[in-house]
Amino acid sequence: MSTVAVVGTQWGDEGKGKAIDYLATRADMVVRAQGGNNAGHSVVIGGKKYALHLIPSGVLNPSAVNIIGNGVVFDPEGFFEEIAGLEKDGIDTSNIYISDRAHIVFPYHKLLDALSDAAKGKNRVGTTNKGIGPCYMDKVERTGLRMCDMMDDEIFTAKLSAQIDRKNEIITKVYGADAVDKEEMTARYLEYARRLRPYIRDTGVMVYEAVKAGKKVLFEGAQGTMLDIDLGTYPYVTSSHPVSGGFTTGAGVGPQMIEEVVGIVKAYTTRVGAGPFVTEENNEIGDAIREVGHEYGVTTGRPRRCGWLDLVVVRYAARVSGLTGISLMLLDVLDQFETVNICVGYETPQGEIITDFPASLDLLEKCRPVYKELKGWHVPTTGCRDYDELPDEAKAYIREIEDFTGVPVRIISVGPDREQTMVRGELF
Ligand code: IMP
């Protein structure tokens, strides 16, 4: 296969960074198509940990071209911080291109993100405060600034000035907060514009030509299916499309250009922020998963909510993204349990068992998980390098996932390092 898309099947944080890094080492091009620096991918190479937010994971592969597509919301401040960190570690960052159609995140987006989420009180989403929602709001409202606006100082200054005036009205009059400093921000962003010009391209053409030339192109998803603005647990979602459909609009290519769609499944479930979570274990089981799985946010440092694997969620993700394979991550975190639960349905208050993920969160909140209890393997799997080396109980766990979702498990990960990865058949 020469084109592979990788999507999160749960609420993000499935360990996409590692699976993507594995595929990125084989890729000629790596493309981000949605979200922004709300994402946090951590990749461990030779014991050293790299945290990526906005920059595609291909940056760790010296021969890959990295594309930040038109569907991404681009934060110049975050971008240059990330570049500085990578360069300090001796990583070459010269092979990065940003779509001229990508929307720009400004400081007023971040401020409004914090103000509007806090104003929701107990209904707050718990956003990352990276300005993602407000930037996408401007895009949909058709008032946003795009990277192409940065090519001309005069156009950029005029558009930015009008936006700052509008946002300051909202910041001061709706929220009673302090206005942002127009002069300081304009000067700073004009400087960013100058520094960013060499990176700006019509990246849709680059991706199209790479696919046509038979290059190996990896479409790198951020967040997860349940955070999709249309298909996730609305309103506790992000503002973009982390499902596979998001790659076509967000990279500017047709759907037939994506041959394989690999869904990243964590061997259990986590989520950050608010919203119903049927298999949550807010007790010593959840705590044990959190500690062994290091379940704390890469972007925010927040402890994640933890629970058993919810196959209703994973099967839903398989359907809406048309998964052709699964990459099962962090299987070793379950090594500690004598029995493991796997959720195969939800029981409604009326006693009905549902297996299709419902739209209504009011209903979801009242659902109880229907578990299948499996025998745990209770031995370390971190040293396994081949599927055949896995304990039988772990293989049975994997078979349950395949049977319920109808999707083969192609990659299995049992630790953070590149070597702790088992691949069944050639993928890329
Ligand atoms: P936003 O994307 O900052 O607007 O946040 C909206 C929701 O998505 C919040 O619950 C965040 O915690 C969640 N979220 C955003 N990005 C990620 C991610 O990369 N991993 C996990 N959760 C995320």
Short mmCIF file of C-alpha atoms and ligand atoms in Angstrom, two decimals:
data_model
loop_
_atom_site.label_atom_id
_atom_site.label_comp_id
_atom_site.label_asym_id
_atom_site.label_seq_id
_atom_site.Cartn_x
_atom_site.Cartn_y
_atom_site.Cartn_z
CA MET A 1 0.00 0.00 0.00
CA SER A 2 1.30 3.43 -0.74
CA THR A 3 -1.18 5.56 1.19
CA VAL A 4 -2.26 4.94 4.75
CA ALA A 5 -4.39 7.07 7.04
CA VAL A 6 -4.16 6.71 10.79
CA VAL A 7 -7.14 7.69 12.95
CA GLY A 8 -7.83 7.60 16.66
CA THR A 9 -10.82 5.39 17.46
CA GLN A 10 -11.52 6.59 21.01
CA TRP A 11 -11.19 10.02 22.70
CA GLY A 12 -7.66 10.72 21.49
CA ASP A 13 -4.49 9.74 23.36
CA GLU A 14 -4.68 6.19 22.00
CA GLY A 15 -0.92 6.11 21.46
CA LYS A 16 -1.17 7.34 17.87
CA GLY A 17 2.23 8.96 18.16
CA LYS A 18 4.02 5.64 18.38
CA ALA A 19 2.03 3.93 15.60
CA ILE A 20 2.42 6.97 13.42
CA ASP A 21 6.14 7.12 14.11
CA TYR A 22 6.45 3.45 13.13
CA LEU A 23 4.75 4.17 9.81
CA ALA A 24 6.46 7.54 9.40
CA THR A 25 9.88 5.87 9.34
CA ARG A 26 8.73 4.21 6.07
CA ALA A 27 6.91 7.22 4.61
CA ASP A 28 7.99 9.66 1.92
CA MET A 29 5.42 12.19 3.06
CA VAL A 30 3.47 12.72 6.30
CA VAL A 31 0.34 14.88 6.25
CA ARG A 32 -1.62 16.50 9.08
CA ALA A 33 -5.14 17.50 7.99
CA GLN A 34 -7.10 18.68 11.05
CA GLY A 35 -6.81 20.05 14.55
CA GLY A 36 -3.84 22.10 15.68
CA ASN A 37 -1.46 22.12 18.60
CA ASN A 38 -4.19 20.78 20.87
CA ALA A 39 -2.75 17.43 19.77
CA GLY A 40 0.08 15.88 21.72
CA HIS A 41 1.95 12.98 20.22
CA SER A 42 4.78 11.52 22.18
CA VAL A 43 7.30 9.37 20.43
CA VAL A 44 10.16 7.53 22.13
CA ILE A 45 13.24 6.79 20.05
CA GLY A 46 16.22 5.09 21.67
CA GLY A 47 14.90 6.01 25.11
CA LYS A 48 14.54 9.71 24.22
CA LYS A 49 11.03 11.18 24.29
CA TYR A 50 9.89 13.72 21.70
CA ALA A 51 6.59 15.58 22.16
CA LEU A 52 4.99 16.76 18.93
CA HIS A 53 1.93 18.99 18.76
CA LEU A 54 1.53 20.74 15.42
CA ILE A 55 4.42 19.35 13.43
CA PRO A 56 3.82 16.04 11.61
CA SER A 57 5.66 13.01 13.02
CA GLY A 58 7.61 12.62 9.78
CA VAL A 59 9.94 15.32 11.10
CA LEU A 60 11.73 12.53 12.99
CA ASN A 61 12.40 10.78 9.66
CA PRO A 62 15.08 12.85 7.89
CA SER A 63 13.88 11.86 4.41
CA ALA A 64 10.14 12.55 4.83
CA VAL A 65 8.35 15.65 3.56
CA ASN A 66 5.99 17.03 6.21
CA ILE A 67 2.73 18.73 5.31
CA ILE A 68 0.48 20.84 7.52
CA GLY A 69 -2.69 20.73 5.46
CA ASN A 70 -5.46 23.25 4.82
CA GLY A 71 -7.74 21.71 7.46
CA VAL A 72 -5.28 22.43 10.28
CA VAL A 73 -5.55 25.53 12.44
CA PHE A 74 -2.03 26.87 12.61
CA ASP A 75 -0.58 28.62 15.68
CA PRO A 76 2.65 30.45 14.69
CA GLU A 77 3.71 30.91 18.30
CA GLY A 78 3.34 27.20 19.07
CA PHE A 79 4.98 26.26 15.78
CA PHE A 80 8.18 28.21 16.43
CA GLU A 81 8.36 26.94 20.02
CA GLU A 82 8.14 23.38 18.71
CA ILE A 83 10.73 24.04 16.01
CA ALA A 84 13.14 25.48 18.61
CA GLY A 85 12.72 22.38 20.82
CA LEU A 86 13.32 19.97 17.93
CA GLU A 87 16.36 21.90 16.68
CA LYS A 88 17.82 21.85 20.17
CA ASP A 89 17.62 18.06 19.94
CA GLY A 90 19.44 18.16 16.59
CA ILE A 91 16.33 17.35 14.49
CA ASP A 92 16.30 18.76 10.96
CA THR A 93 13.14 20.87 10.53
CA SER A 94 13.74 22.10 6.99
CA ASN A 95 11.31 19.67 5.35
CA ILE A 96 8.04 21.20 6.57
CA TYR A 97 5.39 22.91 4.41
CA ILE A 98 2.23 24.69 5.51
CA SER A 99 -0.91 25.02 3.41
CA ASP A 100 -1.67 28.51 2.13
CA ARG A 101 -5.31 27.74 2.99
CA ALA A 102 -4.73 26.80 6.65
CA HIS A 103 -6.35 29.17 9.14
CA ILE A 104 -4.19 31.04 11.65
CA VAL A 105 -4.65 30.88 15.43
CA PHE A 106 -4.11 34.25 17.15
CA PRO A 107 -3.77 35.09 20.86
CA TYR A 108 -7.38 36.35 20.94
CA HIS A 109 -8.54 32.86 19.94
CA LYS A 110 -6.74 31.38 22.93
CA LEU A 111 -8.12 34.05 25.27
CA LEU A 112 -11.67 33.54 23.96
CA ASP A 113 -11.26 29.76 24.27
CA ALA A 114 -10.52 30.12 27.99
CA LEU A 115 -13.18 32.78 28.60
CA SER A 116 -16.00 31.03 26.75
CA ASP A 117 -15.28 27.57 28.18
CA ALA A 118 -15.11 28.97 31.73
CA ALA A 119 -18.40 30.81 31.12
CA LYS A 120 -20.10 27.47 30.44
CA GLY A 121 -19.68 26.64 34.14
CA LYS A 122 -20.51 23.04 34.92
CA ASN A 123 -21.13 22.39 31.22
CA ARG A 124 -17.59 23.34 30.27
CA VAL A 125 -15.92 21.15 27.67
CA GLY A 126 -12.49 21.33 29.29
CA THR A 127 -10.74 22.46 26.14
CA THR A 128 -6.96 22.63 25.82
CA ASN A 129 -7.19 26.47 25.66
CA LYS A 130 -5.15 26.46 22.46
CA GLY A 131 -7.74 28.58 20.62
CA ILE A 132 -8.88 25.70 18.44
CA GLY A 133 -12.67 26.16 18.71
CA PRO A 134 -12.63 29.97 18.28
CA CYS A 135 -10.31 29.68 15.24
CA TYR A 136 -12.62 27.14 13.56
CA MET A 137 -15.56 29.41 14.48
CA ASP A 138 -13.96 32.24 12.50
CA LYS A 139 -13.33 29.87 9.60
CA VAL A 140 -16.98 28.81 9.49
CA GLU A 141 -18.13 32.39 10.04
CA ARG A 142 -15.91 33.30 7.06
CA THR A 143 -13.91 35.94 8.92
CA GLY A 144 -10.71 34.00 9.62
CA LEU A 145 -7.22 34.82 8.38
CA ARG A 146 -5.38 32.20 6.34
CA MET A 147 -1.70 31.54 5.73
CA CYS A 148 -1.96 33.06 2.24
CA ASP A 149 -2.85 36.38 3.91
CA MET A 150 0.63 36.34 5.44
CA MET A 151 2.22 36.71 2.01
CA ASP A 152 1.45 40.45 1.89
CA ASP A 153 2.09 42.77 4.86
CA GLU A 154 -0.57 45.29 3.87
CA ILE A 155 -3.36 42.77 3.33
CA PHE A 156 -2.39 40.92 6.51
CA THR A 157 -2.32 44.10 8.64
CA ALA A 158 -5.71 45.29 7.37
CA LYS A 159 -7.43 41.95 7.95
CA LEU A 160 -5.82 41.41 11.34
CA SER A 161 -6.63 44.92 12.49
CA ALA A 162 -10.35 44.45 11.69
CA GLN A 163 -10.36 41.12 13.54
CA ILE A 164 -8.61 42.47 16.64
CA ASP A 165 -11.19 45.31 16.86
CA ARG A 166 -14.07 42.83 16.64
CA LYS A 167 -12.58 40.42 19.12
CA ASN A 168 -11.76 43.18 21.60
CA GLU A 169 -15.44 44.17 21.56
CA ILE A 170 -16.36 40.62 22.56
CA ILE A 171 -13.51 40.22 25.07
CA THR A 172 -14.34 43.47 26.89
CA LYS A 173 -18.12 43.72 26.49
CA VAL A 174 -19.24 40.11 26.75
CA TYR A 175 -16.61 38.78 29.12
CA GLY A 176 -15.44 41.99 30.87
CA ALA A 177 -11.80 40.97 30.30
CA ASP A 178 -8.84 43.10 29.20
CA ALA A 179 -8.54 43.90 25.50
CA VAL A 180 -5.57 42.52 23.59
CA ASP A 181 -2.87 44.99 22.56
CA LYS A 182 -3.43 45.61 18.85
CA GLU A 183 -0.09 47.24 18.07
CA GLU A 184 2.01 44.70 19.90
CA MET A 185 0.14 41.76 18.37
CA THR A 186 0.24 43.15 14.85
CA ALA A 187 3.99 43.79 15.02
CA ARG A 188 4.65 40.32 16.44
CA TYR A 189 2.54 38.54 13.84
CA LEU A 190 4.06 40.55 10.96
CA GLU A 191 7.39 39.21 12.13
CA TYR A 192 5.98 35.66 12.23
CA ALA A 193 4.60 36.21 8.71
CA ARG A 194 8.07 37.05 7.43
CA ARG A 195 9.53 33.95 9.06
CA LEU A 196 6.72 31.72 7.82
CA ARG A 197 6.71 32.69 4.13
CA PRO A 198 9.32 30.10 3.10
CA TYR A 199 7.11 27.33 4.50
CA ILE A 200 3.85 28.34 2.77
CA ARG A 201 2.75 26.31 -0.27
CA ASP A 202 -0.31 25.01 -2.10
CA THR A 203 0.15 21.74 -0.23
CA GLY A 204 -2.88 20.07 -1.88
CA VAL A 205 -0.87 19.97 -5.11
CA MET A 206 2.14 18.48 -3.29
CA VAL A 207 0.05 15.70 -1.73
CA TYR A 208 -1.76 14.94 -5.00
CA GLU A 209 1.50 14.71 -6.93
CA ALA A 210 3.13 12.52 -4.30
CA VAL A 211 0.22 10.05 -4.37
CA LYS A 212 0.13 10.05 -8.17
CA ALA A 213 3.88 9.34 -8.26
CA GLY A 214 3.35 6.25 -6.04
CA LYS A 215 5.11 7.75 -3.04
CA LYS A 216 4.32 6.41 0.41
CA VAL A 217 2.03 8.98 1.94
CA LEU A 218 0.95 8.79 5.58
CA PHE A 219 -2.10 10.79 6.65
CA GLU A 220 -1.61 11.47 10.35
CA GLY A 221 -4.76 11.87 12.42
CA ALA A 222 -4.98 13.87 15.61
CA GLN A 223 -7.51 13.52 18.45
CA GLY A 224 -10.02 10.67 18.02
CA THR A 225 -13.37 9.61 16.58
CA MET A 226 -15.29 10.42 19.74
CA LEU A 227 -13.96 13.99 19.60
CA ASP A 228 -15.23 14.54 16.03
CA ILE A 229 -17.47 17.60 15.74
CA ASP A 230 -20.13 15.62 13.83
CA LEU A 231 -19.66 12.03 14.96
CA GLY A 232 -18.27 12.38 18.47
CA THR A 233 -19.86 12.87 21.89
CA TYR A 234 -21.13 16.36 21.07
CA PRO A 235 -20.78 18.90 22.68
CA TYR A 236 -17.77 17.34 24.47
CA VAL A 237 -15.75 17.27 21.29
CA THR A 238 -13.11 19.24 19.45
CA SER A 239 -14.03 21.45 16.48
CA SER A 240 -12.55 19.41 13.62
CA HIS A 241 -12.99 16.03 11.91
CA PRO A 242 -10.62 13.39 13.31
CA VAL A 243 -12.43 10.62 11.35
CA SER A 244 -11.02 9.43 8.02
CA GLY A 245 -13.33 11.75 6.04
CA GLY A 246 -11.43 14.67 7.56
CA PHE A 247 -8.34 13.77 5.54
CA THR A 248 -9.98 14.48 2.20
CA THR A 249 -11.23 17.98 2.99
CA GLY A 250 -8.30 18.71 5.32
CA ALA A 251 -5.52 17.62 2.96
CA GLY A 252 -7.36 18.60 -0.22
CA VAL A 253 -7.43 15.18 -1.91
CA GLY A 254 -10.18 12.79 -3.02
CA PRO A 255 -11.15 9.77 -0.88
CA GLN A 256 -9.86 7.24 -3.41
CA MET A 257 -6.35 8.51 -2.63
CA ILE A 258 -6.49 6.85 0.80
CA GLU A 259 -6.01 3.10 0.45
CA GLU A 260 -5.73 1.88 4.03
CA VAL A 261 -7.30 3.33 7.17
CA VAL A 262 -5.67 2.13 10.37
CA GLY A 263 -7.58 2.76 13.58
CA ILE A 264 -5.53 3.23 16.72
CA VAL A 265 -7.10 1.42 19.66
CA LYS A 266 -5.76 1.66 23.16
CA ALA A 267 -6.19 -1.68 24.98
CA TYR A 268 -8.38 0.19 27.52
CA THR A 269 -10.20 3.53 27.38
CA THR A 270 -9.25 7.02 28.55
CA ARG A 271 -10.55 10.51 28.11
CA VAL A 272 -9.60 14.02 29.22
CA GLY A 273 -12.13 16.74 29.80
CA ALA A 274 -15.80 16.36 30.56
CA GLY A 275 -18.52 14.14 29.11
CA PRO A 276 -20.05 10.70 29.65
CA PHE A 277 -17.74 7.68 29.66
CA VAL A 278 -19.61 4.39 30.08
CA THR A 279 -16.65 2.16 31.00
CA GLU A 280 -14.96 4.63 33.33
CA GLU A 281 -13.44 3.05 36.46
CA ASN A 282 -13.22 5.92 38.91
CA ASN A 283 -11.56 3.67 41.50
CA GLU A 284 -8.40 1.63 42.12
CA ILE A 285 -8.72 -0.11 38.71
CA GLY A 286 -8.72 3.27 36.92
CA ASP A 287 -5.86 4.45 39.16
CA ALA A 288 -3.81 1.34 38.35
CA ILE A 289 -4.33 1.86 34.62
CA ARG A 290 -3.39 5.56 34.95
CA GLU A 291 -0.18 4.87 36.84
CA VAL A 292 1.11 2.00 34.69
CA GLY A 293 -0.07 3.65 31.45
CA HIS A 294 1.27 7.12 32.47
CA GLU A 295 -2.13 8.52 31.61
CA TYR A 296 -1.43 12.24 31.97
CA GLY A 297 -1.96 14.70 29.09
CA VAL A 298 1.04 15.53 26.85
CA THR A 299 -0.40 18.98 26.11
CA THR A 300 -1.99 19.88 29.45
CA GLY A 301 -0.48 17.44 32.00
CA ARG A 302 -4.02 16.66 33.24
CA PRO A 303 -4.68 13.18 34.70
CA ARG A 304 -6.83 11.21 32.26
CA ARG A 305 -10.02 9.40 33.20
CA CYS A 306 -9.47 5.64 32.76
CA GLY A 307 -11.61 2.54 32.23
CA TRP A 308 -12.00 -0.79 30.42
CA LEU A 309 -11.95 -1.17 26.65
CA ASP A 310 -15.28 -0.13 25.11
CA LEU A 311 -15.80 -2.11 21.93
CA VAL A 312 -19.08 -0.33 21.18
CA VAL A 313 -16.93 2.77 20.66
CA VAL A 314 -14.30 0.94 18.60
CA ARG A 315 -16.85 -0.74 16.34
CA TYR A 316 -18.54 2.63 15.79
CA ALA A 317 -15.16 4.09 14.81
CA ALA A 318 -14.56 1.16 12.47
CA ARG A 319 -17.83 1.92 10.69
CA VAL A 320 -17.58 5.70 10.41
CA SER A 321 -13.96 5.68 9.23
CA GLY A 322 -14.06 2.47 7.18
CA LEU A 323 -11.15 0.93 9.10
CA THR A 324 -9.12 -1.68 7.24
CA GLY A 325 -6.84 -2.47 10.17
CA ILE A 326 -6.35 -1.86 13.88
CA SER A 327 -3.20 -0.93 15.73
CA LEU A 328 -3.60 -2.07 19.33
CA MET A 329 -1.59 0.05 21.74
CA LEU A 330 -0.46 -0.24 25.37
CA LEU A 331 -1.51 -3.88 25.68
CA ASP A 332 1.17 -4.28 28.38
CA VAL A 333 -0.75 -1.94 30.73
CA LEU A 334 -3.24 -4.79 31.20
CA ASP A 335 -0.47 -7.25 32.19
CA GLN A 336 -1.21 -6.42 35.84
CA PHE A 337 -4.81 -7.76 35.94
CA GLU A 338 -5.98 -11.27 36.76
CA THR A 339 -9.21 -10.67 34.85
CA VAL A 340 -9.97 -8.05 32.21
CA ASN A 341 -13.33 -6.65 31.16
CA ILE A 342 -14.30 -5.77 27.63
CA CYS A 343 -17.51 -3.80 26.95
CA VAL A 344 -19.71 -5.34 24.25
CA GLY A 345 -22.96 -3.40 24.73
CA TYR A 346 -24.79 -0.75 26.74
CA GLU A 347 -27.81 -1.45 28.88
CA THR A 348 -30.36 1.39 28.83
CA PRO A 349 -32.50 2.23 31.90
CA GLN A 350 -35.33 0.33 30.15
CA GLY A 351 -33.19 -2.81 30.10
CA GLU A 352 -32.57 -2.70 26.36
CA ILE A 353 -29.08 -3.70 25.18
CA ILE A 354 -27.71 -1.41 22.47
CA THR A 355 -24.55 -2.00 20.46
CA ASP A 356 -24.62 1.09 18.21
CA PHE A 357 -23.20 4.19 19.85
CA PRO A 358 -26.11 6.57 20.60
CA ALA A 359 -26.26 10.27 19.66
CA SER A 360 -27.90 11.40 22.90
CA LEU A 361 -25.55 12.00 25.79
CA ASP A 362 -28.54 12.11 28.13
CA LEU A 363 -29.19 8.50 27.19
CA LEU A 364 -25.49 7.59 27.27
CA GLU A 365 -25.12 8.96 30.78
CA LYS A 366 -27.79 6.53 31.99
CA CYS A 367 -26.34 3.49 30.20
CA ARG A 368 -24.45 0.78 32.04
CA PRO A 369 -21.70 -1.24 30.41
CA VAL A 370 -22.34 -4.86 29.44
CA TYR A 371 -19.04 -6.63 30.04
CA LYS A 372 -17.54 -9.83 28.89
CA GLU A 373 -15.03 -10.93 31.52
CA LEU A 374 -11.88 -12.50 30.15
CA LYS A 375 -9.07 -14.23 31.93
CA GLY A 376 -6.06 -11.94 32.25
CA TRP A 377 -2.59 -13.08 31.21
CA HIS A 378 -0.89 -11.67 34.30
CA VAL A 379 2.65 -11.97 32.93
CA PRO A 380 4.79 -9.21 31.38
CA THR A 381 4.34 -8.81 27.62
CA THR A 382 6.84 -5.96 27.29
CA GLY A 383 9.55 -8.33 26.05
CA CYS A 384 7.38 -9.89 23.28
CA ARG A 385 8.58 -9.09 19.79
CA ASP A 386 6.40 -11.46 17.80
CA TYR A 387 2.65 -12.23 17.94
CA ASP A 388 3.42 -15.90 18.64
CA GLU A 389 5.30 -14.92 21.81
CA LEU A 390 2.17 -13.37 23.36
CA PRO A 391 0.39 -15.36 26.12
CA ASP A 392 -2.73 -17.22 24.95
CA GLU A 393 -5.03 -15.02 27.07
CA ALA A 394 -3.65 -11.89 25.35
CA LYS A 395 -4.24 -13.52 21.96
CA ALA A 396 -7.83 -14.29 23.05
CA TYR A 397 -8.27 -10.61 24.01
CA ILE A 398 -7.06 -9.59 20.55
CA ARG A 399 -9.44 -12.10 18.89
CA GLU A 400 -12.40 -10.60 20.81
CA ILE A 401 -11.54 -7.20 19.37
CA GLU A 402 -11.29 -8.59 15.84
CA ASP A 403 -14.52 -10.58 16.12
CA PHE A 404 -16.57 -7.71 17.53
CA THR A 405 -15.30 -5.03 15.15
CA GLY A 406 -14.75 -7.18 12.06
CA VAL A 407 -11.35 -5.51 11.60
CA PRO A 408 -7.99 -7.32 11.77
CA VAL A 409 -5.46 -6.24 14.40
CA ARG A 410 -2.37 -5.47 12.30
CA ILE A 411 -0.05 -3.83 14.82
CA ILE A 412 0.36 -4.62 18.52
CA SER A 413 2.38 -2.44 20.87
CA VAL A 414 3.68 -3.54 24.27
CA GLY A 415 5.80 -0.58 25.32
CA PRO A 416 6.91 2.90 24.35
CA ASP A 417 10.01 2.00 22.32
CA ARG A 418 10.05 1.45 18.56
CA GLU A 419 11.26 -2.12 19.12
CA GLN A 420 8.26 -3.03 21.29
CA THR A 421 6.02 -3.36 18.24
CA MET A 422 4.64 -6.46 16.54
CA VAL A 423 3.37 -6.23 12.98
CA ARG A 424 1.20 -8.87 11.37
CA GLY A 425 1.81 -8.73 7.64
CA GLU A 426 3.28 -5.88 5.61
CA LEU A 427 1.36 -2.63 6.03
CA PHE A 428 3.21 0.13 4.24
P1 IMP B 1 -10.11 21.55 22.12
O1 IMP B 1 -9.70 20.68 21.00
O2 IMP B 1 -8.95 22.25 22.77
O3 IMP B 1 -11.20 22.51 21.73
O4 IMP B 1 -10.74 20.64 23.27
C1 IMP B 1 -11.98 19.97 23.12
C2 IMP B 1 -11.97 18.60 23.78
O5 IMP B 1 -11.10 17.77 23.04
C3 IMP B 1 -11.44 18.58 25.21
O6 IMP B 1 -12.13 17.59 25.94
C4 IMP B 1 -9.98 18.20 25.04
O7 IMP B 1 -9.46 17.57 26.20
C5 IMP B 1 -10.10 17.22 23.88
N1 IMP B 1 -8.85 17.11 23.09
C6 IMP B 1 -8.37 17.96 22.19
N2 IMP B 1 -7.23 17.52 21.66
C7 IMP B 1 -7.00 16.32 22.23
C8 IMP B 1 -5.97 15.34 22.06
O8 IMP B 1 -5.04 15.46 21.25
N3 IMP B 1 -6.09 14.23 22.84
C9 IMP B 1 -7.13 14.05 23.70
N4 IMP B 1 -8.09 14.94 23.88
C10 IMP B 1 -8.04 16.05 23.15
#
